[in-house]
Coordinates of C-alpha atoms in Angstrom, one line a residue:
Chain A
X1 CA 0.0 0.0 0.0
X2 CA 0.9 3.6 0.1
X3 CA 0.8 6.0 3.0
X4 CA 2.2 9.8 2.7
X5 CA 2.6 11.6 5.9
X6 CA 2.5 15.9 5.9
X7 CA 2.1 18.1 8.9
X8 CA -1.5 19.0 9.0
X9 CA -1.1 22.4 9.9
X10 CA 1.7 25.4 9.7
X11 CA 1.6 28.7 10.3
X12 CA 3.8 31.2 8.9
X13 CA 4.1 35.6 8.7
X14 CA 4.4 37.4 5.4
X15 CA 7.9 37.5 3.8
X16 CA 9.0 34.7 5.8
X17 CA 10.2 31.0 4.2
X18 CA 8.4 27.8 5.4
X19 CA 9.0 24.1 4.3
X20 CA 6.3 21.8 4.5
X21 CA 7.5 18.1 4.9
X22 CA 6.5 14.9 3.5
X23 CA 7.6 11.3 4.0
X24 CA 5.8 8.2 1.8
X25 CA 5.7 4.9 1.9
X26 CA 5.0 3.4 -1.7
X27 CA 5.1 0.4 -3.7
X28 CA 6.5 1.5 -6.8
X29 CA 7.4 5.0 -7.3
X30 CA 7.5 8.0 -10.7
X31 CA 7.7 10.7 -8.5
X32 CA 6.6 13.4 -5.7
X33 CA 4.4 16.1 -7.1
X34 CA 2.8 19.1 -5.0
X35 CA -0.5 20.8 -5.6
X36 CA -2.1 24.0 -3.9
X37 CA -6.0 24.2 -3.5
X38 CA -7.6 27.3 -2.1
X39 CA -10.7 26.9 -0.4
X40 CA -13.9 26.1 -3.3
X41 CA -10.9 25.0 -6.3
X42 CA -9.7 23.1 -7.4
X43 CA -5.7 21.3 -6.7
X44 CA -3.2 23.0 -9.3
X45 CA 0.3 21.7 -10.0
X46 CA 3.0 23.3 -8.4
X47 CA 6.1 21.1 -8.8
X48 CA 7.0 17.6 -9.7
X49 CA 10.1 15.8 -8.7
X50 CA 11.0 12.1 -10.4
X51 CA 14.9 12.7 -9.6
X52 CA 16.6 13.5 -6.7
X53 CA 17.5 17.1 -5.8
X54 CA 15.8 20.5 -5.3
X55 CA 13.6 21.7 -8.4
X56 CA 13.1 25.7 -8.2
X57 CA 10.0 27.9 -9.6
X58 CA 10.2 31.4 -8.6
X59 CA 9.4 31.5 -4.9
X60 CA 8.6 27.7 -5.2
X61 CA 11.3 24.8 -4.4
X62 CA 10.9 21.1 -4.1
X63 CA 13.2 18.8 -2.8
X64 CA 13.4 14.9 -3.4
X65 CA 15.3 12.5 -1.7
X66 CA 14.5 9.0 -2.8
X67 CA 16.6 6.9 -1.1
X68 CA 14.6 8.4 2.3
X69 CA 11.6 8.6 0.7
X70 CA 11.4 12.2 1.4
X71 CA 10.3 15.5 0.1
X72 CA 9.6 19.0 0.6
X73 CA 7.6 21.9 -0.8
X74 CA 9.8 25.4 0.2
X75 CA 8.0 28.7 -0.4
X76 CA 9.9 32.3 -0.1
X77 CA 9.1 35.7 0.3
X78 CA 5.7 34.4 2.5
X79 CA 2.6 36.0 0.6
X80 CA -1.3 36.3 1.8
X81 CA -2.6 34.7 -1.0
X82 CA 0.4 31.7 -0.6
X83 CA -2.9 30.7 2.7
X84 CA -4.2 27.6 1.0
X85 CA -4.4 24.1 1.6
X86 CA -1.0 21.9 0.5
X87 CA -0.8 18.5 -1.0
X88 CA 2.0 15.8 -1.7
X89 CA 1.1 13.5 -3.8
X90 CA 3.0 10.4 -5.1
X91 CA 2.9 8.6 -8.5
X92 CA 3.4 5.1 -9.4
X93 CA 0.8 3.2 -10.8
X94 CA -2.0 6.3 -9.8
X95 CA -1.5 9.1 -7.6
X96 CA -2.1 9.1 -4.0
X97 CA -2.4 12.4 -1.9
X98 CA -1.2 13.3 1.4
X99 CA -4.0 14.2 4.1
X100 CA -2.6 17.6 3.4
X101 CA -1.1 20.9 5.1
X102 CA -2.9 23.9 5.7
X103 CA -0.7 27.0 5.5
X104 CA -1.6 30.6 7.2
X105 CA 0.4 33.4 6.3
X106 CA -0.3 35.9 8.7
X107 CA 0.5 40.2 8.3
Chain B
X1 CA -0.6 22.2 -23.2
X2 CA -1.7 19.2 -20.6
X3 CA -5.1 20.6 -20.2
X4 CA -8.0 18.6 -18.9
X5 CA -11.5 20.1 -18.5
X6 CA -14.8 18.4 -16.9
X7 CA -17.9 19.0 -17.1
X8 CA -20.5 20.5 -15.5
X9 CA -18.6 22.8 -13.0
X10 CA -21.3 22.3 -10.6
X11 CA -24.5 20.3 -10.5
X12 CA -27.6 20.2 -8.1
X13 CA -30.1 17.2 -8.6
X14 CA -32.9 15.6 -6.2
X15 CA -32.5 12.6 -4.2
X16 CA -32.8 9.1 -6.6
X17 CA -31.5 10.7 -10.3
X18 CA -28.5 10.1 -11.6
X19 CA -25.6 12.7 -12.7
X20 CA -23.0 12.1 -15.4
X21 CA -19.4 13.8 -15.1
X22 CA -17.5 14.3 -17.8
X23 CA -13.7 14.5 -18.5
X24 CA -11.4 15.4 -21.2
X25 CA -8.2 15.8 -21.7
X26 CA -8.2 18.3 -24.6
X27 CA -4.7 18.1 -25.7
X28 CA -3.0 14.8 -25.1
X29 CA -4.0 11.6 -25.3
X30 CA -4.6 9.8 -21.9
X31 CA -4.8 5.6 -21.5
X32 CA -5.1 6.2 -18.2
X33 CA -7.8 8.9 -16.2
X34 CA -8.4 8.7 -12.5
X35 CA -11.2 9.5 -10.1
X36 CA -11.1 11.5 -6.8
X37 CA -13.9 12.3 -4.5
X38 CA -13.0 15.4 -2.0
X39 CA -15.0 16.4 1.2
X40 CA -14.7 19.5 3.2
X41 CA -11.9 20.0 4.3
X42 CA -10.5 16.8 3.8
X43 CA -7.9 15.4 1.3
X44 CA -8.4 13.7 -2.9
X45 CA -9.5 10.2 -2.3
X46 CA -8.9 8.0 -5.0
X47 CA -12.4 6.5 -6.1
X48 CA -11.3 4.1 -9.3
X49 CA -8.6 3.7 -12.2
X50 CA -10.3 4.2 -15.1
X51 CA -8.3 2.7 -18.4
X52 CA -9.3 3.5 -22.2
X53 CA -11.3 0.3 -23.4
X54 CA -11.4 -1.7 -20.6
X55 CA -13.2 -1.6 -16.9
X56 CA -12.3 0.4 -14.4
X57 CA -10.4 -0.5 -11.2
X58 CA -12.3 1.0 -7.9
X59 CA -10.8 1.4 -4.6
X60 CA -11.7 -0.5 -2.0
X61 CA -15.2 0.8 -0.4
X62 CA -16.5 2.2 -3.5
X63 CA -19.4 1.1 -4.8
X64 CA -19.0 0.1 -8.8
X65 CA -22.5 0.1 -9.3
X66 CA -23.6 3.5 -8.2
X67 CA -20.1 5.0 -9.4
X68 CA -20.3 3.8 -13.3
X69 CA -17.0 4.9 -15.2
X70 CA -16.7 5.0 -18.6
X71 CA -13.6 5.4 -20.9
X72 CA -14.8 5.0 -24.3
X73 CA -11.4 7.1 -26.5
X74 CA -8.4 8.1 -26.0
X75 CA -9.5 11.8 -24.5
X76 CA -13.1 11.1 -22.2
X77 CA -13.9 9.5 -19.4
X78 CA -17.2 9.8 -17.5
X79 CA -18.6 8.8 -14.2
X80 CA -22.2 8.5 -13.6
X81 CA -23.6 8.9 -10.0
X82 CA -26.3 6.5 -9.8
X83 CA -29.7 7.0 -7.6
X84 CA -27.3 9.7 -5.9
X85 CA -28.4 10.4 -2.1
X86 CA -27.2 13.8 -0.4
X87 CA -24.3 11.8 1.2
X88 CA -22.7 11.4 -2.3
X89 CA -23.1 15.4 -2.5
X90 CA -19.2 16.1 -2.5
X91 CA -16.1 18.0 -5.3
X92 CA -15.8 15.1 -7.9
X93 CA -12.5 16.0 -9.6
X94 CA -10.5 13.8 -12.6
X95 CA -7.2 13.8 -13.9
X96 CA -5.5 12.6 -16.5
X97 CA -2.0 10.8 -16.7
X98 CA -0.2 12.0 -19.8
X99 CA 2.3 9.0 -21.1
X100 CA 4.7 11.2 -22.7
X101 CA 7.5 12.1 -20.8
X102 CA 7.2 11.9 -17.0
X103 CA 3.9 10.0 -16.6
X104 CA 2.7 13.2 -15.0
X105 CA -0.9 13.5 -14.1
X106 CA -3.2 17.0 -15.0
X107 CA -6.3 17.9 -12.8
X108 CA -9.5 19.1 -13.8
X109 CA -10.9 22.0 -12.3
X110 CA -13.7 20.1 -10.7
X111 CA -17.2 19.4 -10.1
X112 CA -19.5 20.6 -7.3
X113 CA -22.3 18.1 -7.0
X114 CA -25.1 18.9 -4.2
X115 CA -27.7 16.0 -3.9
X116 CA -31.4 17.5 -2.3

């Protein structure tokens, strides 16, 4: 089976940097993606890592470590709107999500 | 590119009908389209594996009668709530795997069902 563990809640200010942790257990593995859902949307893609190492998108990083079966989702420069709901998700034969992390970004 | 739409965005229907979900991937081809079931404040749950031409692969604890998938081409895949009750009122949302590259997987935006 596959499990995925995230911190359910983090707290942050603006301008600040936070990482939000994930661990996974998985038979089979593609790779560790990230999604951000507002409250009412939909998930959108963030990042997707299928190799070991840090991928960066603007204020966005994600890390990948497969040998400890560990990820992260960094975000920079903290911004009000960055408040929404975080997923990990991993790929292998479908995509499983994470219970998910809910991220407020306080004035 | 690597969009996939569904359709309706939202949908309100009375106890005992039944409501059809569609999804497309609009420009890729996708073998492979999944279906997740979200509730309030809760995470994706994987309902079923659907797969172009053959039958779909449900997770455990969903019903395959009421929660008929369909995955007739290459591009559309449809779930059809059967005799839905207000507890089936929930965000239905698809994706699709593209096989090109990274066997990445693109969401839908969603659909908003409300059961009376």
């Amino acid at each position: 089976g596959q499990s995925l563990e995230q911190p359910s809640e983090v707290t942050a200010v603006e301008g600040a940097i936070v990482q939000i942790n994930c661990t996974y257990q998985t038979s089979g593995f593609y790779g560790l993606s990230w999604y951000q859902q507002h409250d009412g949307g939909a998930p959108t893609f963030l990042s997707y890592n299928a190799l070991d190492g840090l991928e960066e998108t603007g204020r966005f990083s994600s890390f990948l470590s497969r040998s400890d079966s560990y990820g992260y989702l960094l975000l920079q420069e903290l911004q009000m709107k960055d408040s929404a709901s975080y997923f990990c998700a991993v790929s292998a034969n479908d995509m499983r999500f994470g219970a998910g992390t809910r991220l407020t970004v306080k004035p | 590119g690597a969009v996939v739409s569904q359709h309706p965005s939202w949908v309100i229907c009375k106890s005992g009908t039944s409501v059809k979900i569609e999804c497309r991937s609009l420009d890729f081809q996708a073998t492979t389209m999944f279906w997740y079931r979200q509730f309030p404040k809760q995470s994706l749950m994987l309902m079923a594996t659907s797969n172009e031409g053959s039958k779909a692969t449900y997770e455990q604890g969903v019903e395959k009668d009421k929660f008929l998938i369909n995955h007739a081409s290459l591009t559309l895949s449809t779930l059809t709530v059967t005799s839905a009750h207000p507890e089936d009122s929930s965000f239905y949302i698809c994706s699709a795997r593209d096989n090109r590259g990274l066997n990445e997987q693109f969401f839908g935006p969603g659909t908003r069902l409300t059961v009376l």
